[in-house]
PDB file of C-alpha atoms in Angstrom:
ATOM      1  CA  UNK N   1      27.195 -28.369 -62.764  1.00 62.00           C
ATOM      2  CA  UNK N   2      24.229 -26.131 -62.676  1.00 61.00           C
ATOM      3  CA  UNK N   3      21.236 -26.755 -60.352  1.00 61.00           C
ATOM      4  CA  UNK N   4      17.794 -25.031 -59.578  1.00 58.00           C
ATOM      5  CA  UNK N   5      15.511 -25.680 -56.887  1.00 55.00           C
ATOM      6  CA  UNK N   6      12.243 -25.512 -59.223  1.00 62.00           C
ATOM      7  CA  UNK N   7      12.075 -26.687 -62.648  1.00 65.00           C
ATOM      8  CA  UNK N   8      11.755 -22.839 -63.787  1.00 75.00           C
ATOM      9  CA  UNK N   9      10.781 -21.820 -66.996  1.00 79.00           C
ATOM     10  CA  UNK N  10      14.250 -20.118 -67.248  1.00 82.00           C
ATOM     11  CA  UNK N  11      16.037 -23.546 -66.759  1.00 86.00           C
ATOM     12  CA  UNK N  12      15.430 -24.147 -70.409  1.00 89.00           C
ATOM     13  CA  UNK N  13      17.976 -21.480 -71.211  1.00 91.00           C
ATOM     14  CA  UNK N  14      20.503 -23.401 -69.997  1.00 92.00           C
ATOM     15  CA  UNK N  15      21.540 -25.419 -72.779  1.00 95.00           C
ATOM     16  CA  UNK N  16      21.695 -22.309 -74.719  1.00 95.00           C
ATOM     17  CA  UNK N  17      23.710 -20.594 -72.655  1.00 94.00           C
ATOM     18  CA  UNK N  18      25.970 -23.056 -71.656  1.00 94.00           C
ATOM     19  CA  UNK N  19      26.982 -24.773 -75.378  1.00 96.00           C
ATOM     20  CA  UNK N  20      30.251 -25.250 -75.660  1.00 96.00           C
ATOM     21  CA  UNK N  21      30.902 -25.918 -71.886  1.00 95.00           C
ATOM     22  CA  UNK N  22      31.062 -29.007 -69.797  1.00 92.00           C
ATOM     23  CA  UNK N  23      27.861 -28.601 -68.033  1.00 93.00           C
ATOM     24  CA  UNK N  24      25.415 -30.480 -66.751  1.00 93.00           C
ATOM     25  CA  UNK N  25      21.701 -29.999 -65.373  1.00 91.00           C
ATOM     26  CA  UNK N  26      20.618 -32.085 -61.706  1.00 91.00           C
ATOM     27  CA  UNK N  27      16.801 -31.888 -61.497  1.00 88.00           C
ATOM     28  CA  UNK N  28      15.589 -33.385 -58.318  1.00 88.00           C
ATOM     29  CA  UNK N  29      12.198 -34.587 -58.355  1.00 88.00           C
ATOM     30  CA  UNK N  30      10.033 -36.477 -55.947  1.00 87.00           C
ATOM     31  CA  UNK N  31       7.566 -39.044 -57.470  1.00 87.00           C
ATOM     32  CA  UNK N  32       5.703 -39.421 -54.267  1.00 88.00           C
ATOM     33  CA  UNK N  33       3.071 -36.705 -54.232  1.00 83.00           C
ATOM     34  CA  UNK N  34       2.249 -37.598 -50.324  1.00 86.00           C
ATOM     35  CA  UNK N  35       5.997 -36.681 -49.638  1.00 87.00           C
ATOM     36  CA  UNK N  36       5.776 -33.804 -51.347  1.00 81.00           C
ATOM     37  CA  UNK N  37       2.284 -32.499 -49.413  1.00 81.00           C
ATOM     38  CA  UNK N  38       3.549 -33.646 -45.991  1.00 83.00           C
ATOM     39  CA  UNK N  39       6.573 -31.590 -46.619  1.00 80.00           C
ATOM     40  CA  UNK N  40       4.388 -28.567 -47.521  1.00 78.00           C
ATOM     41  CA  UNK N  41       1.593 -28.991 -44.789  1.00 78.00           C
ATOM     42  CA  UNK N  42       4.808 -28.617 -42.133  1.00 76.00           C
ATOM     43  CA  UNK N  43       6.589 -26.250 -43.413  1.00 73.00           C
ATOM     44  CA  UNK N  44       4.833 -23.423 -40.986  1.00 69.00           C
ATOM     45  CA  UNK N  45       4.566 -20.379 -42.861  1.00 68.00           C
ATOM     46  CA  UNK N  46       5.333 -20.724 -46.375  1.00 62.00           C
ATOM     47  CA  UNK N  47       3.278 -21.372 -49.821  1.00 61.00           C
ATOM     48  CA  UNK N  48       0.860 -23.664 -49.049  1.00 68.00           C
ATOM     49  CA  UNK N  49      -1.345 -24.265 -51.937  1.00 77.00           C
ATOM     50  CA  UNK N  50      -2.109 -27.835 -52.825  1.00 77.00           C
ATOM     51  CA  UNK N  51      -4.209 -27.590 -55.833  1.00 80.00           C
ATOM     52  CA  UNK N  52      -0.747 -26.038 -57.379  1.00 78.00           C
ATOM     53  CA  UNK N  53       1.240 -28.317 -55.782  1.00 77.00           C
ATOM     54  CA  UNK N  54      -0.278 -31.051 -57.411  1.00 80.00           C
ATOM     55  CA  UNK N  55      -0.186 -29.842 -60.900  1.00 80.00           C
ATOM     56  CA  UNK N  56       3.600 -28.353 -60.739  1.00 78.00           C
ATOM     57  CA  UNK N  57       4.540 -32.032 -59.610  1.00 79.00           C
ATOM     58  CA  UNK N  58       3.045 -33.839 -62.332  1.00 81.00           C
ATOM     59  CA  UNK N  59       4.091 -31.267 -64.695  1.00 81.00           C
ATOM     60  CA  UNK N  60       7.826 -31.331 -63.142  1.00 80.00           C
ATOM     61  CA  UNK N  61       8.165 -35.205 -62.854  1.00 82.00           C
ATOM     62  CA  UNK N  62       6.816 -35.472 -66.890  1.00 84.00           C
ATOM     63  CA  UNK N  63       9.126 -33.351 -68.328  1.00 88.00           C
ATOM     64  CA  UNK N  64      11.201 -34.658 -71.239  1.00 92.00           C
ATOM     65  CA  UNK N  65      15.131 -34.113 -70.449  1.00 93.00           C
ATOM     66  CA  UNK N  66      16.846 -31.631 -72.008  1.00 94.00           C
ATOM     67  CA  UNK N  67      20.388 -32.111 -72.945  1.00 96.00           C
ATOM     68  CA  UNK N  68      22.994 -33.021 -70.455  1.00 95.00           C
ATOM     69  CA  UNK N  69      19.868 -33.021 -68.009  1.00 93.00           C
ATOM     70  CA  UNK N  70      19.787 -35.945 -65.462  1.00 93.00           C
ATOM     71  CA  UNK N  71      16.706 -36.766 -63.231  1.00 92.00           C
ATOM     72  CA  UNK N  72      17.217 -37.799 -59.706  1.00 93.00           C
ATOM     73  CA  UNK N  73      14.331 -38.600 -57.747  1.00 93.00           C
ATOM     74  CA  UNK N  74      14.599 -38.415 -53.900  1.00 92.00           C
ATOM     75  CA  UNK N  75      11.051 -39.848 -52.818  1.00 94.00           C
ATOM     76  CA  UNK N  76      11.552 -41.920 -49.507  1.00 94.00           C
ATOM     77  CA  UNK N  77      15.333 -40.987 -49.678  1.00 95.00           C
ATOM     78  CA  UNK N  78      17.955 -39.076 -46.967  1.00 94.00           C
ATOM     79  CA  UNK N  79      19.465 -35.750 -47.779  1.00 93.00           C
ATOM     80  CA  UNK N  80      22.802 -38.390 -47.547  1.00 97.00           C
ATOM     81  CA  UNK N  81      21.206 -40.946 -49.945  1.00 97.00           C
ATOM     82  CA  UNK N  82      20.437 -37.799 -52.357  1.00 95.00           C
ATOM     83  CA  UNK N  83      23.956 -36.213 -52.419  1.00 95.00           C
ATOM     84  CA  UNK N  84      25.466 -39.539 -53.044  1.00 97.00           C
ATOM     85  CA  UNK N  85      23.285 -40.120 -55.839  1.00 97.00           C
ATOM     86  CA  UNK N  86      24.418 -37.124 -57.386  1.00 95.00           C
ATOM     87  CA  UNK N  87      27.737 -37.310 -56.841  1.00 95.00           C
ATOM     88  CA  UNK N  88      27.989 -40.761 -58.005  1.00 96.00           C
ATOM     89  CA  UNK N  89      26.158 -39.725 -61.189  1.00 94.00           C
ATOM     90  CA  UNK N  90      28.439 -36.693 -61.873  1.00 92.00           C
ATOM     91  CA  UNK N  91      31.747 -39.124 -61.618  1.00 94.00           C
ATOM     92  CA  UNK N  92      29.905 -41.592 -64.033  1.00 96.00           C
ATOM     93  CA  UNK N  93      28.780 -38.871 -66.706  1.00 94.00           C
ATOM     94  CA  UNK N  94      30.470 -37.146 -69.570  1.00 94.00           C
ATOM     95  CA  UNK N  95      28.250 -33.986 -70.830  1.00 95.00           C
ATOM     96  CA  UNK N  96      27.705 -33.258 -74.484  1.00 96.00           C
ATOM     97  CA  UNK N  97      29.902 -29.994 -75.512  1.00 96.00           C
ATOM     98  CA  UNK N  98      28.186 -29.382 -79.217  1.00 96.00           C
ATOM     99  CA  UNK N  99      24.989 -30.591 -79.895  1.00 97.00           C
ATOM    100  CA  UNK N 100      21.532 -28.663 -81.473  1.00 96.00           C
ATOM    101  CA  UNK N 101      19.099 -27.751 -79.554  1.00 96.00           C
ATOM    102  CA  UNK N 102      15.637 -26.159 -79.653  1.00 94.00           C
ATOM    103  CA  UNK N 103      14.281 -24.924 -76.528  1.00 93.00           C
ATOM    104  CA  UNK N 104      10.896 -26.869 -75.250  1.00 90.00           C
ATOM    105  CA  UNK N 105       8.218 -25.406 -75.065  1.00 90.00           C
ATOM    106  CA  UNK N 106       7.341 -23.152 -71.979  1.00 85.00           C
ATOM    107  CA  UNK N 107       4.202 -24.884 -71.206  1.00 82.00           C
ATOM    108  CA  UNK N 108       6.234 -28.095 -70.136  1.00 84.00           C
ATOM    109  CA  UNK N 109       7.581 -25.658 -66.998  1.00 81.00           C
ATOM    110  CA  UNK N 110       6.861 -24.537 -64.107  1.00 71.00           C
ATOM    111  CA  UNK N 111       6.755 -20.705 -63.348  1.00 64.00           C
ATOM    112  CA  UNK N 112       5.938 -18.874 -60.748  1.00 59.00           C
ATOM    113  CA  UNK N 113       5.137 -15.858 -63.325  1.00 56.00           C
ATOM    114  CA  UNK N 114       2.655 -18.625 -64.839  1.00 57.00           C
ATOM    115  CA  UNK N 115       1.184 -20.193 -61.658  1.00 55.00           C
ATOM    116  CA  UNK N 116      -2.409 -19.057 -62.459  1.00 54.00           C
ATOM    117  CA  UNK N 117      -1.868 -21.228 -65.951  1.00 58.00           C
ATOM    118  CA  UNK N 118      -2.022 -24.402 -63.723  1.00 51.00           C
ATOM    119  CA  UNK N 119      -4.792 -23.497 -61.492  1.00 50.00           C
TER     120      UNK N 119
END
């Protein structure tokens, strides 16, 4: 299993990388936009830039999957609820070992080197 905590522009890679392997990609998203800006406003002293944070959800939560990519999406869920999901979900899966692939494009990522794109 291979996980990120942003949807990275480098998480495309994966598939590359990994062919051949048993492998497969968790992204966590959260379709609730006021869960996601209530978790920023309190987080004390971290990013807080809502303009981006709107724009790196919608572009995050509208990705197309890649291969052996599963979505989860934890809006108005527990930590508990989340974990279960995923565990539930990597019992229930078998990942692709040989497939083609062709990388999306890097606009439909998020990256911090490319934060000033979505602004």
């Amino acid at each position: 299993m291979v996980c990120s905590d942003l949807d990275d522009l480098r998480v495309r890679d994966i598939p590359e990388a990994f062919l051949g392997f048993d492998f497969v990609i968790l992204r966590l998203i959260c379709s609730d936009y006021r869960q996601n800006y209530e978790r920023m406003k309190n987080r004390g002293d971290g990013l807080i830039d809502f303009e981006l944070l709107e724009k790196m959800s919608q572009k995050i939560t509208n990705r197309p999957r890649m291969v052996n990519e599963y979505v989860i999406d934890v809006a108005g869920k527990t930590p508990e609820q989340v974990f279960s999901e995923a565990v539930g979900l990597l019992d229930a899966v078998e990942a692709l070992r040989e497939y083609e692939y062709e990388k999306q494009p890097r606009e439909m990522f998020y990256s911090w080197v490319f934060a000033n794109e979505l602004r």
